[in-house]
mmCIF file of C-alpha atoms in Angstrom:
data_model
loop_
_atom_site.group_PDB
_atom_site.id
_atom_site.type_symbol
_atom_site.label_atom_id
_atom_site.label_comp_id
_atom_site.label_asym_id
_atom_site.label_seq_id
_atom_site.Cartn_x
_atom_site.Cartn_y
_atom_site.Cartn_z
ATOM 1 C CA UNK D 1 83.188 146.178 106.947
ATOM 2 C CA UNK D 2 84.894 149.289 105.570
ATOM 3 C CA UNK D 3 84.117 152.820 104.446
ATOM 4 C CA UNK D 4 83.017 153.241 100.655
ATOM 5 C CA UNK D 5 85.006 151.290 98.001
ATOM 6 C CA UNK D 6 86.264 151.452 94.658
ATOM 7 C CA UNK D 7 83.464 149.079 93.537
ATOM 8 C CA UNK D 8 81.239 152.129 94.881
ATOM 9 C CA UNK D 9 82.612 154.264 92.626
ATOM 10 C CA UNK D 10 83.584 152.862 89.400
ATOM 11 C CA UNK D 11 80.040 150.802 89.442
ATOM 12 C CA UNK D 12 77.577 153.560 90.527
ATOM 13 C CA UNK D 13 75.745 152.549 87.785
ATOM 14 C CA UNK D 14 75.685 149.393 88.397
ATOM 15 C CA UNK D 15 74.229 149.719 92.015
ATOM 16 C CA UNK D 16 71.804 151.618 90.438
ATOM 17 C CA UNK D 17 70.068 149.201 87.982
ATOM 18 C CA UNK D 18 71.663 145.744 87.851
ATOM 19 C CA UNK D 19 72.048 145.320 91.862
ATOM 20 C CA UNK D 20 68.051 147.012 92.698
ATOM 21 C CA UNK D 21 67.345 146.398 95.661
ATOM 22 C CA UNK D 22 64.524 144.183 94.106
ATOM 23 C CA UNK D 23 67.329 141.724 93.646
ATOM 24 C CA UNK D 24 67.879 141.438 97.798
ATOM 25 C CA UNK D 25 64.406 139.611 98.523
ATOM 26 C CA UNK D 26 63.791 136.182 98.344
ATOM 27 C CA UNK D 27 66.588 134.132 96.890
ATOM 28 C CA UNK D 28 66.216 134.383 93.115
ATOM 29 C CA UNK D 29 68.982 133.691 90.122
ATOM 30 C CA UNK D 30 71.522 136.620 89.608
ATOM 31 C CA UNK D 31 70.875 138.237 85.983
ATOM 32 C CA UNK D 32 73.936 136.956 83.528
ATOM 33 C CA UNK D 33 75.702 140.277 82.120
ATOM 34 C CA UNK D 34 78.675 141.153 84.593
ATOM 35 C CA UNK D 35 82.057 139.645 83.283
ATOM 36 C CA UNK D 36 84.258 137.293 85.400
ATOM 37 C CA UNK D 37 86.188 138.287 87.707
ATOM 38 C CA UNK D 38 83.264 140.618 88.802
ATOM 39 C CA UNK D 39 82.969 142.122 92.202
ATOM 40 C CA UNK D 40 79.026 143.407 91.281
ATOM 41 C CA UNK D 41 78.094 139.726 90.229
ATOM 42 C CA UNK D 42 79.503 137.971 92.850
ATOM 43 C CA UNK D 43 77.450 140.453 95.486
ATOM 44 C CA UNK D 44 74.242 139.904 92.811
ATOM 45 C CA UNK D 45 74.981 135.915 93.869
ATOM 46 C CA UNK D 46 75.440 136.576 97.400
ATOM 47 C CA UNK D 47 71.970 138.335 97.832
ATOM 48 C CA UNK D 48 70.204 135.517 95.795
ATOM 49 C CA UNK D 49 71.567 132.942 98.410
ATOM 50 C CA UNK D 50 68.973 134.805 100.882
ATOM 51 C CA UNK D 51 65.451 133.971 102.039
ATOM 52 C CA UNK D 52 62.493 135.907 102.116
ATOM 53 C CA UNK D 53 63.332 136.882 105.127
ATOM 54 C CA UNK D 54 66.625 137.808 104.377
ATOM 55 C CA UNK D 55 68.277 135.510 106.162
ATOM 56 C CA UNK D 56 70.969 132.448 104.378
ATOM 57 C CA UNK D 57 68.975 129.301 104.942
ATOM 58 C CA UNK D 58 71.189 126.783 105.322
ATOM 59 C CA UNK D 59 69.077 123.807 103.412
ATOM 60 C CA UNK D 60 71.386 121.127 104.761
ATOM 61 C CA UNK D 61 70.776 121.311 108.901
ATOM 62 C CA UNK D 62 67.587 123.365 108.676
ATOM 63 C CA UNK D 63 68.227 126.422 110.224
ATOM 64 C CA UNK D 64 68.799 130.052 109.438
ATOM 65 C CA UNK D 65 72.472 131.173 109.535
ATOM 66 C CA UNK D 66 73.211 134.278 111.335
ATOM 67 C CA UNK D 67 76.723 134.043 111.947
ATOM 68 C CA UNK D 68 77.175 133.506 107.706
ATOM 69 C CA UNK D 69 74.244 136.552 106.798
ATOM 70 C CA UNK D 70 76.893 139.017 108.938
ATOM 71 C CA UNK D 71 79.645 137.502 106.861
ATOM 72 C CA UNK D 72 77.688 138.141 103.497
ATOM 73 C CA UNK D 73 76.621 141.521 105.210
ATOM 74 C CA UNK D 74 80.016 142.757 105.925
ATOM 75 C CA UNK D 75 81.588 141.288 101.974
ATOM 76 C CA UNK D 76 79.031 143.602 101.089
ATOM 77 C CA UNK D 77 79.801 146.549 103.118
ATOM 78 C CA UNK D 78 83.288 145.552 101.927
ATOM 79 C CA UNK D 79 82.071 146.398 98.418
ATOM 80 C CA UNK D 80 80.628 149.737 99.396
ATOM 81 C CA UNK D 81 77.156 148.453 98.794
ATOM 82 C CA UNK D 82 75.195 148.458 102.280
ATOM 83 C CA UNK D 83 72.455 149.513 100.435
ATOM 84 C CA UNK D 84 71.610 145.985 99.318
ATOM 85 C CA UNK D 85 73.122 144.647 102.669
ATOM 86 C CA UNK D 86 70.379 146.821 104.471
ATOM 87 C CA UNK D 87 67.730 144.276 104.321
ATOM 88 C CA UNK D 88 69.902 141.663 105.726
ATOM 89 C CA UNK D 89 71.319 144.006 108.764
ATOM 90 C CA UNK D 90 67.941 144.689 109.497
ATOM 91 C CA UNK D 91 66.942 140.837 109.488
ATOM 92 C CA UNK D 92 69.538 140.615 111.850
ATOM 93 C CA UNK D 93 68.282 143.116 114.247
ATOM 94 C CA UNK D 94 65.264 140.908 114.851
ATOM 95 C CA UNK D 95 67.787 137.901 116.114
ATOM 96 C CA UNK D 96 70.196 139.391 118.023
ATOM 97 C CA UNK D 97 69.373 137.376 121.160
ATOM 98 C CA UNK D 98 69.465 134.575 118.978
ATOM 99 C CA UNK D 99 72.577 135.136 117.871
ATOM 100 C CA UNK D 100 74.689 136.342 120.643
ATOM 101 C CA UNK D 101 73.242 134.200 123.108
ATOM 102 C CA UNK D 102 72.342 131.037 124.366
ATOM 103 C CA UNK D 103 70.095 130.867 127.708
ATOM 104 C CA UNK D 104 72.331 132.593 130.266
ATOM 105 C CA UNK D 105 75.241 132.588 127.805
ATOM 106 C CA UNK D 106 77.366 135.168 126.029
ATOM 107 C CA UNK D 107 79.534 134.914 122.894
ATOM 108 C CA UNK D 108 81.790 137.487 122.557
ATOM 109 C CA UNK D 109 82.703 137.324 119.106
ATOM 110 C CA UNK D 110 79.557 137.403 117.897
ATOM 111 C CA UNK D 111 78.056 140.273 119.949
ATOM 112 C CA UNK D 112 81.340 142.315 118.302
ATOM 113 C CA UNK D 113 80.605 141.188 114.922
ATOM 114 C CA UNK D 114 77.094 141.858 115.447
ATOM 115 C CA UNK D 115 78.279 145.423 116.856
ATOM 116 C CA UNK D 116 79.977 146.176 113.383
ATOM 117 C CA UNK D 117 77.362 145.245 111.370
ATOM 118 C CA UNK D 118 74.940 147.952 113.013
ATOM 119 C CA UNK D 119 77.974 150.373 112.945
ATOM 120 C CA UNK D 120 78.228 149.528 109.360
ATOM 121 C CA UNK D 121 74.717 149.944 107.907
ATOM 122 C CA UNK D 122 74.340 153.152 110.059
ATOM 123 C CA UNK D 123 71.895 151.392 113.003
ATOM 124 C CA UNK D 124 72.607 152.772 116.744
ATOM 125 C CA UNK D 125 74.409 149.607 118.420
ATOM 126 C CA UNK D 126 73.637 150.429 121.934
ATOM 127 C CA UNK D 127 69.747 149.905 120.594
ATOM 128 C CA UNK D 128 70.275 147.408 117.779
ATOM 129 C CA UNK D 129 67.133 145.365 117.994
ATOM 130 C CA UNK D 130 66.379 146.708 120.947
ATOM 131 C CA UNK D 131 69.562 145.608 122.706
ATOM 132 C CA UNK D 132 72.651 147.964 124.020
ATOM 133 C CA UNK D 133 75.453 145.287 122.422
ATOM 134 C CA UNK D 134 78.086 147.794 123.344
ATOM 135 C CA UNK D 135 77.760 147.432 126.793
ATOM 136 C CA UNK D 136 77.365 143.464 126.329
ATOM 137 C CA UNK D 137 80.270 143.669 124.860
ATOM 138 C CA UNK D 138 81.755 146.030 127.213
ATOM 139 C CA UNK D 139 81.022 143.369 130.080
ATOM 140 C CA UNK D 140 83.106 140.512 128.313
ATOM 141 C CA UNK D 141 86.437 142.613 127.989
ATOM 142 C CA UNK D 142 87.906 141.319 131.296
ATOM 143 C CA UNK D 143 89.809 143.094 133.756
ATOM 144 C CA UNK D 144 92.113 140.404 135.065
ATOM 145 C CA UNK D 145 95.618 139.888 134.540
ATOM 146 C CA UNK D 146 97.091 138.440 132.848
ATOM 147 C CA UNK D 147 94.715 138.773 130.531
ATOM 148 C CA UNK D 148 93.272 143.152 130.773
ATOM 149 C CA UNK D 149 91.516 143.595 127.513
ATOM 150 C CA UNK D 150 90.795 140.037 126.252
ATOM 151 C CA UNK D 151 87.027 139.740 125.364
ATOM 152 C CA UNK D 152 86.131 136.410 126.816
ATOM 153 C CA UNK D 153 82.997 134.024 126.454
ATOM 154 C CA UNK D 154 80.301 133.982 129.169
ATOM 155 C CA UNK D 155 80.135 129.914 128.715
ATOM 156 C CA UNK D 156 81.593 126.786 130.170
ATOM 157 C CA UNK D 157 84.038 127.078 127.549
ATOM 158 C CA UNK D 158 85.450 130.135 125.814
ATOM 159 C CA UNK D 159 85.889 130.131 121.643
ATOM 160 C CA UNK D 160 87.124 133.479 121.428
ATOM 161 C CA UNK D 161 89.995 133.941 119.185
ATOM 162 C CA UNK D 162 92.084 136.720 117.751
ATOM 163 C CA UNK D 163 88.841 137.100 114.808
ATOM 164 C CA UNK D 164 86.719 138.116 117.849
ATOM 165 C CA UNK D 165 89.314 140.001 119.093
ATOM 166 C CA UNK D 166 89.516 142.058 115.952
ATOM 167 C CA UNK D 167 85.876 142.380 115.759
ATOM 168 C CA UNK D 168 85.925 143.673 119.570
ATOM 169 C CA UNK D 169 88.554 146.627 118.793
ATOM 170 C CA UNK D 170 87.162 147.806 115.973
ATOM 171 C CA UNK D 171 83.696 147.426 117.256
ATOM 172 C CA UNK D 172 84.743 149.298 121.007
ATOM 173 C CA UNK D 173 87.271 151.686 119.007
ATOM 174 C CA UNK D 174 84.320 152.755 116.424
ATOM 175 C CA UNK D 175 81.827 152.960 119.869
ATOM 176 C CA UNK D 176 84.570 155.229 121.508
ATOM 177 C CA UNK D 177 84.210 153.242 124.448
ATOM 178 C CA UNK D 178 86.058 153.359 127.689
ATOM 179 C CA UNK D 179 87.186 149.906 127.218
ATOM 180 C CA UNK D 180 88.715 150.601 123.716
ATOM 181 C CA UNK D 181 92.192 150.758 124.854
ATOM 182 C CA UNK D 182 92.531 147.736 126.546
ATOM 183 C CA UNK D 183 90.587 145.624 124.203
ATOM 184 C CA UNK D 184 92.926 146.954 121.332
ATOM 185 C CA UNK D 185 96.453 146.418 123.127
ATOM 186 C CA UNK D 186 95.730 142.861 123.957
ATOM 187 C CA UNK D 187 94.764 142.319 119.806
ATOM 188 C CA UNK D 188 98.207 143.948 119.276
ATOM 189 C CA UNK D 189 100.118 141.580 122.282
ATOM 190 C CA UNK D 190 98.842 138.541 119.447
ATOM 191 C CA UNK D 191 100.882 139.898 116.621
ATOM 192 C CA UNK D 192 104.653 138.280 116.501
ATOM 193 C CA UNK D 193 107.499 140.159 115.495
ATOM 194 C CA UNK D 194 107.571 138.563 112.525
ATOM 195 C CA UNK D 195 104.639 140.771 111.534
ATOM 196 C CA UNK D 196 101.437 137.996 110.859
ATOM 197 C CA UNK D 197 98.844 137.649 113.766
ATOM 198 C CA UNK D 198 98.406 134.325 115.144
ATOM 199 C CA UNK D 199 94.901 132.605 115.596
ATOM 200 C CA UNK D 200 94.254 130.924 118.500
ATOM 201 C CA UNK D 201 94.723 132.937 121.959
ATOM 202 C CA UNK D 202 96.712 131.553 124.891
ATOM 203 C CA UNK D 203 95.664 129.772 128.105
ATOM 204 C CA UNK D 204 94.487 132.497 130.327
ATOM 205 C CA UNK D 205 97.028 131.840 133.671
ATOM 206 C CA UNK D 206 99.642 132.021 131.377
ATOM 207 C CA UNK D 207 101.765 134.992 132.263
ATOM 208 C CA UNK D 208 103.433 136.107 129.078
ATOM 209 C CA UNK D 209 100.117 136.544 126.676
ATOM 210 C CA UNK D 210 102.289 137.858 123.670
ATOM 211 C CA UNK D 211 102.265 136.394 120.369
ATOM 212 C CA UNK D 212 106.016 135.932 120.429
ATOM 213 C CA UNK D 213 105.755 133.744 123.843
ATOM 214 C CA UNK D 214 104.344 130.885 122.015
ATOM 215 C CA UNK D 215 105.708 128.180 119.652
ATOM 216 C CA UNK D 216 105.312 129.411 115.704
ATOM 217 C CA UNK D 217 104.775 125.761 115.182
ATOM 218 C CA UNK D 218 102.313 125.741 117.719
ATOM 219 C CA UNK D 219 100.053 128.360 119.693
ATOM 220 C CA UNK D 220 101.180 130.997 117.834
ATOM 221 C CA UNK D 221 101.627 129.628 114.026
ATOM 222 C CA UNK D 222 100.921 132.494 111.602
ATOM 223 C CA UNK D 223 97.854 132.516 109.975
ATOM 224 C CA UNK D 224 96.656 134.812 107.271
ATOM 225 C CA UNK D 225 93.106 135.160 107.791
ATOM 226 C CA UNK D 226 93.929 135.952 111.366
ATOM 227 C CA UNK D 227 96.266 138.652 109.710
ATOM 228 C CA UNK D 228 93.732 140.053 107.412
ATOM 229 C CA UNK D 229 90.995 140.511 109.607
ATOM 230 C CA UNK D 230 92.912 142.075 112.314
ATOM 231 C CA UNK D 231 94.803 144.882 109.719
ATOM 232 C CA UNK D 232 90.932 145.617 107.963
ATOM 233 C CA UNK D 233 89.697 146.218 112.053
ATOM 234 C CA UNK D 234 92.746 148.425 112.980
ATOM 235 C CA UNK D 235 92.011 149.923 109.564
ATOM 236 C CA UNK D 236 88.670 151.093 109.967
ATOM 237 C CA UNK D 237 89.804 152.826 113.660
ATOM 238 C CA UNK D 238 88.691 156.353 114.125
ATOM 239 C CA UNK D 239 91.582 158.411 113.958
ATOM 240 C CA UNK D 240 92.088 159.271 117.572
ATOM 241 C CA UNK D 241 92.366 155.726 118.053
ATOM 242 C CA UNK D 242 95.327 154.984 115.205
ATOM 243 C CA UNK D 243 98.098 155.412 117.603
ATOM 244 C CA UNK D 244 101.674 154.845 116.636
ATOM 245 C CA UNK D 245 101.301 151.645 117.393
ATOM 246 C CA UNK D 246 98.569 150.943 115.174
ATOM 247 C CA UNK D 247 99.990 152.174 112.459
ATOM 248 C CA UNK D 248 103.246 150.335 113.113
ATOM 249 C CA UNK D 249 100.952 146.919 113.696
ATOM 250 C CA UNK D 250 99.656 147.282 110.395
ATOM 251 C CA UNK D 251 102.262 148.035 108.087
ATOM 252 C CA UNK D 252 104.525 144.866 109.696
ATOM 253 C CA UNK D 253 100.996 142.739 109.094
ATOM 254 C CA UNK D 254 100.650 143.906 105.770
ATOM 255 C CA UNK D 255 104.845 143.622 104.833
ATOM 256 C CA UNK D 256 104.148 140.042 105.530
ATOM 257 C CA UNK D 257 100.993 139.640 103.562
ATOM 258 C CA UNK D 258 103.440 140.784 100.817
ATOM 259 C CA UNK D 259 106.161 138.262 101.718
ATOM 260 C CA UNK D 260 103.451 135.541 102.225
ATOM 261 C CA UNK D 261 101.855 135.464 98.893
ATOM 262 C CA UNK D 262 102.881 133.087 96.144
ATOM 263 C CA UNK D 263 103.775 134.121 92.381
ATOM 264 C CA UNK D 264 100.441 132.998 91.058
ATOM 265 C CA UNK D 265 98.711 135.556 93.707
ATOM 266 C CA UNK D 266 97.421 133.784 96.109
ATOM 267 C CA UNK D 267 97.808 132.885 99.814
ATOM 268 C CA UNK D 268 96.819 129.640 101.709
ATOM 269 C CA UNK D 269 95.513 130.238 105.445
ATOM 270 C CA UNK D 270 96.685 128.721 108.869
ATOM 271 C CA UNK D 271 98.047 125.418 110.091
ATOM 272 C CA UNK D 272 94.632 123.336 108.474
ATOM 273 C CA UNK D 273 94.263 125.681 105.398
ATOM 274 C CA UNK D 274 97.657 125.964 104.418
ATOM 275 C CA UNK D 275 97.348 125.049 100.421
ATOM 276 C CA UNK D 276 95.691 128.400 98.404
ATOM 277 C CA UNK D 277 91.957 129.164 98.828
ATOM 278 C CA UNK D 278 89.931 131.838 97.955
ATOM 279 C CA UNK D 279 88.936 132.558 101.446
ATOM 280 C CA UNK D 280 92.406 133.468 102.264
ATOM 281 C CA UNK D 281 93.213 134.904 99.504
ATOM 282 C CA UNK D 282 90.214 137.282 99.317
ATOM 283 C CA UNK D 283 90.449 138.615 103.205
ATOM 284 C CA UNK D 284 94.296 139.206 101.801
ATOM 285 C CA UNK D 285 93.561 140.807 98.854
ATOM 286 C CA UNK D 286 90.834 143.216 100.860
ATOM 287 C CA UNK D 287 93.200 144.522 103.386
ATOM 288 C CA UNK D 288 96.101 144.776 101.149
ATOM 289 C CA UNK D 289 93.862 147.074 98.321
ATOM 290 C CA UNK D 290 92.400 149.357 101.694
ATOM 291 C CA UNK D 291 95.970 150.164 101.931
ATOM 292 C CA UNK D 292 96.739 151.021 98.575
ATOM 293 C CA UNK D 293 99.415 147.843 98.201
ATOM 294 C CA UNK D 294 97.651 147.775 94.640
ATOM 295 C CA UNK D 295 100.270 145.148 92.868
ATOM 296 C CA UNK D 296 99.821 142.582 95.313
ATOM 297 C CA UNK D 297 95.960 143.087 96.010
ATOM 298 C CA UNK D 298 95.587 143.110 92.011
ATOM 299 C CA UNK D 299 97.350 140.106 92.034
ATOM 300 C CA UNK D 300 95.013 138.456 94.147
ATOM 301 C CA UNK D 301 92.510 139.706 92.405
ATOM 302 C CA UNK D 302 93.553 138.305 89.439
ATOM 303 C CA UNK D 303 93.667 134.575 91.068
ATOM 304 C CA UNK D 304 90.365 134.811 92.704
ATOM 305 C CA UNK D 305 88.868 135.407 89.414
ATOM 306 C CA UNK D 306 89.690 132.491 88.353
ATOM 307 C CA UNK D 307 87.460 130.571 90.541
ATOM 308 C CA UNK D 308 84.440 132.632 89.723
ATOM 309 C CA UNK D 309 81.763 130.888 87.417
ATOM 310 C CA UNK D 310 81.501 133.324 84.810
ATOM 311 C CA UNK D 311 78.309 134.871 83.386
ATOM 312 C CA UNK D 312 78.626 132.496 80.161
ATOM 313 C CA UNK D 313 79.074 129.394 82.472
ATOM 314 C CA UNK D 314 76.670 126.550 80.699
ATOM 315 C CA UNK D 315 75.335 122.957 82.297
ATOM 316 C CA UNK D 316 75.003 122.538 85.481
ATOM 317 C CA UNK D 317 76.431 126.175 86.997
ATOM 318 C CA UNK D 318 73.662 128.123 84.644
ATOM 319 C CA UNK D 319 72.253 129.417 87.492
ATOM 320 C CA UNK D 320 75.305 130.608 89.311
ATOM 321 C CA UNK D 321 76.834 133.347 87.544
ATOM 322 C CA UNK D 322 79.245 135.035 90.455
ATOM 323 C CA UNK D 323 79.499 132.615 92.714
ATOM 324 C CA UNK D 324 83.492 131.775 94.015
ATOM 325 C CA UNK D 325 84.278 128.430 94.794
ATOM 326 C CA UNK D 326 87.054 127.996 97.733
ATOM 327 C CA UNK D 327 89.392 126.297 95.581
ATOM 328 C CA UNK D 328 89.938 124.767 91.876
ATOM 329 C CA UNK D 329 88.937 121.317 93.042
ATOM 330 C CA UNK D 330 85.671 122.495 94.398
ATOM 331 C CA UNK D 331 84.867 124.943 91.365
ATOM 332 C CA UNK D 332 85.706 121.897 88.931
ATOM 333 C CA UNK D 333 83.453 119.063 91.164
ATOM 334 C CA UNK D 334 80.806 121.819 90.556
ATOM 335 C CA UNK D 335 81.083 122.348 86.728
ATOM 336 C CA UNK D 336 79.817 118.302 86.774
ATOM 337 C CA UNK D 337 77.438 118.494 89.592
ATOM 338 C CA UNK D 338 76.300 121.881 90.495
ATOM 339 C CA UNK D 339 76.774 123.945 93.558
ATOM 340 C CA UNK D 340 75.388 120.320 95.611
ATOM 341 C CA UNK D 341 73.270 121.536 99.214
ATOM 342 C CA UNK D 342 76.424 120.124 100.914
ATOM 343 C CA UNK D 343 78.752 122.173 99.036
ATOM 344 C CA UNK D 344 76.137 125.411 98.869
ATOM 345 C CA UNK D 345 77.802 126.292 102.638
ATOM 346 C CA UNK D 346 81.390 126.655 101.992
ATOM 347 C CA UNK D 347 80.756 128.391 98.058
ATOM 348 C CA UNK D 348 78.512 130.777 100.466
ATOM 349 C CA UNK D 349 81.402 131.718 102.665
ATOM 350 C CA UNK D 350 84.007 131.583 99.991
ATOM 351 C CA UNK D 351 82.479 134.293 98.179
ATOM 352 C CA UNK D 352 81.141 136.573 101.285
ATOM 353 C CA UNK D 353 85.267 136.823 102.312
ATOM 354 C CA UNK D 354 86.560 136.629 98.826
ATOM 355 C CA UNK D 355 84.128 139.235 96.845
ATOM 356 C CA UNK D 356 85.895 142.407 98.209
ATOM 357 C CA UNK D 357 89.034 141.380 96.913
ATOM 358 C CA UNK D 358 87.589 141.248 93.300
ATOM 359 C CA UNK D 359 87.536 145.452 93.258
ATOM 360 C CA UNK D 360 91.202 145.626 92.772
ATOM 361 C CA UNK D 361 92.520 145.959 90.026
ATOM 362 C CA UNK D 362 95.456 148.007 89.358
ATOM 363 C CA UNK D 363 92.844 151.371 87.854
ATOM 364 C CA UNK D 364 90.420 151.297 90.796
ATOM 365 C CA UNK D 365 93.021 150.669 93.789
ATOM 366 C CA UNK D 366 94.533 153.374 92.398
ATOM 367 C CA UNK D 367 91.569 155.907 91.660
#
């Protein structure tokens, strides 16, 4: 999701040999060797979880996961290693449709998340797979007030939230489209003074649209993926569209990452995810090492870690080496049972938002 990383750097060599891209075909056991707390073996994990066709398979429901491979795509781009996400954004390029749509229908959020992920691995997006997403996108960003600049579903109902949002101004930003503007000022009307970006976006005939016009207990509760996600999008804005305002968005977002993480490093999520996880804490620690906040994105580090099976892990986590569970109850259910089919899902998506974070430690934020 960002431009090249530490991991980039200080593990050329391991991109090199360890990661081959031999490693990102069909799902097969990541090599043991990288130490815990590793940002290369949790990405060597991530590409094993992959089909043959390069796809996540989830084993449970049947049915190939594109939503989850953009995720795992992106934690990899997050890494600096689109080289072995390549195979993956290319999978992707053959199931756009399938993705983005449904019969006459139109998600927004994904056709934005699916516009970063050809922005990403250097694929045009107004020909990804054959389809101009830019100016599907372009046609969801309504015009309307109250509401100018909110991307919206084409559906009976509308799941767009302030994630999609994000995705949608970096996406449009990146694209230097027309709509840009717009699209970004209403993702900046859902941060609240307070500095944190809420979630869930507002009934569209209300008037006041702001962050700050809704109840922090209820509509507008602050929520730190919410927060992460939209500071890493303004983040990766071309220059000529980091306005004052921008900049001013991020560094409130980011004073309150600071404020909102414990003393052991961590941070719990939103109103349903509120005790620590390594989701939240990951997406955290990512945007707070892309701006340099290197104490507080080491610390994060640092906890994450801790829920990573390590390379030495015996029993039934042998074949896991690099995988990061979402929280110390589901790494220690694991250590007994294995990574179950039921559980594989949210170890998947645990580790896709959480492996960025693992590249900063206090040397490489800083190189």
């Amino acid at each position: 999701m960002r431009h090249p990383s530490p991991v980039s750097r200080a593990a050329a060599v391991v991109a090199a040999g360890a990661l081959a891209l031999g490693a990102v075909g069909a799902a097969t056991p990541a090599q043991a060797g990288p130490a815990p707390g590793s940002a290369e073996s949790a990405a060597d994990w991530l590409v094993a979880q992959t089909n043959a066709e390069h796809l996540v398979h989830n084993d449970q429901f049947d049915f190939d996961d594109y939503g989850l491979t953009a995720d795992i795509v992106l934690g990899l781009d997050g890494l600096g290693l689109a080289s072995y996400a390549a195979p993956m954004a290319d999978a992707l390029a053959g199931h756009v449709d399938d993705w983005t749509t449904y019969k006459r229908q139109v998600f927004a959020g994904s056709v934005a998340k699916a516009v970063v992920v050809a922005q990403e691995n250097g694929y045009d997006p107004t020909s990804y797979g054959g389809v101009d997403l830019v100016s599907r996108l372009e046609a969801r960003v309504s015009s309307d007030k109250p509401i100018v600049g909110r991307v919206e579903d084409k559906a009976p109902d509308d799941y767009v939230n302030v994630v999609g949002q994000a995705f949608a101004t970096q996406a449009l930003g990146v694209a230097g489209s027309d709509r840009a503007a717009q699209v970004r000022g209403y993702l900046l009307k859902q941060q609240c003074s307070a500095g944190y970006f809420r979630l869930n976006l507002p009934g569209k005939a209300k008037q006041d649209q702001s962050c700050d016009a809704g109840s922090r207990t209820g509509i507008s509760a602050p929520d730190t993926d919410a927060t992460a996600l939209a500071v890493l999008s303004l983040q990766a804005l071309p220059a000529g569209a980091t306005t004052t305002k921008v900049r001013a968005a991020i560094t409130d977002a980011l004073t309150w990452l600071k404020r909102r993480q414990k003393d052991n490093g961590s941070f719990g999520g939103g109103t349903s995810t509120e005790a620590s996880n390594a989701n939240s804490t990951g997406l955290a620690g990512w945007a707070l090492g892309e701006a340099g906040a290197c104490r507080a994105a080491d610390k994060a580090a640092a906890w994450v870690s801790k829920l990573q099976v390590p390379a030495d892990q015996a029993g039934p986590l042998v074949d896991d080496p690099g995988a990061i569970a979402y929280d110390r109850a589901a790494f220690d259910s694991a250590v007994g049972t294995g990574i179950t089919v039921e559980a594989r899902d949210q170890w998947r998506r645990a580790s896709a938002q959480a492996a960025p974070a693992l590249q900063y430690d206090l040397v490489s934020c800083q190189a």
